[in-house]
């Protein structure tokens, strides 16, 4: 098999630009997902079943349907209601954020519920409100337990952002497909793109391991 | 100070507190004893609404906790609670454990709260542990910190739910000593415990609970030496 490195070098500027966008949309997705996810997790833990209901429905819908379907509906159905023409990057960030929020909410909920019930009781018995107890006692302890699963979610999101190519959002996979189309070649563009994704996810894995180790040594308590 | 009227509490179909009435005066030390599952913990947890009650009234310092209009957080600042398993905040230092609520609930300045915390730590004999984290303390030390943490809110009443049951035997004494001192200082206390020696020595009154009722109550000496009810007799014969 002859591997045409000239295709790789020709397209490298686009791959790098796409990589930047892949990192950008994933980061935006995780950050917005974190904020929404915390909100949804707290809502899902409400003692009132009618408040819980919409949050449950949200989580079930976004975890129970393919991200690709969600992206198509958002890009061609929802976003055009607010902006025309709809921008694929905007749609991609919205889709990734909403989808990540559902998973992150469950991560937060599991983390919060893993904290011993006595912690909340002690805080409340001292006169703290529920919100104060959450903020001062429960969440700081839960954070450490949610870091590893959040790291996983970030990696999943980074890979799934490749679905943005279907919306013609100019992220990494989009340029891979563009190169494949232009040169009518399979191996060079896709292997290159795959390697770039691999470098990104492995770097993230190392970063997460480092953060985890730091948290653990901080925590010789 | 504490007035409980016809208190009822169920978990599902399991009626745990059937009809409890009790009056506790200021500076009184009431010790609650009874077999496992008789509802002692549930009862004491109802006194600061850690459990929702199903009937009756709980009045603390004249405020009815069962009234929806009562600000329960405010009442809780007057009711200190010490748990069997300490429930210290593991992510905070000992000093921070004690200052957290005074600063965030009472609105004390940091310096003020810390000064008070150090005084309390000295009182429970743990002044040198201020900067340590809970995990580095022994059980007895943790429980003394938990008592200091509750006292930092300057409560009018202290509730203890088996404060020494999770401790190694050699650490029971140091915690009981702190509680004894507290009683001497005039704190109103309700103590669930299996420490009959403590009940006898420190209690003004002992309450025997069984099966969701207060079966019998009396001064410690009278209750231990001359119990009136069969159930009290058989319980005491097993534990004394
Ligand atoms: N959160 C709860 N949900 C359901 N049932 C409960 C709950 N808490 C307590 N119970 C039940 O209420 C009854 C009384 O429990 P409680 O803990 O008050 O007893 P206790 O006198 O404190 O016993 P022990 O000496 O073992 O601590 C038990 O039958 C227990 O199973
Ligand atoms: Mg109990």
PDB file of C-alpha atoms and ligand atoms in Angstrom, chain B residues 37 39-42 84 161-162 192, ligand 2:
ATOM      1  CA  UNK B  37     -35.773  -0.512  68.407  1.00  0.00           C
ATOM      2  CA  UNK B  39     -37.839   4.408  69.369  1.00  0.00           C
ATOM      3  CA  UNK B  40     -35.250   6.310  71.431  1.00  0.00           C
ATOM      4  CA  UNK B  41     -33.352   7.673  68.444  1.00  0.00           C
ATOM      5  CA  UNK B  42     -36.527   8.484  66.585  1.00  0.00           C
ATOM      6  CA  UNK B  84     -23.529   8.272  67.702  1.00  0.00           C
ATOM      7  CA  UNK B 161     -28.051  10.024  70.797  1.00  0.00           C
ATOM      8  CA  UNK B 162     -25.849   7.253  72.191  1.00  0.00           C
ATOM      9  CA  UNK B 192     -30.007   8.485  75.045  1.00  0.00           C
TER      10      UNK B 192
HETATM   11 MG1  LIG C   2     -30.852   4.543  68.410  1.00  0.00          MG
END
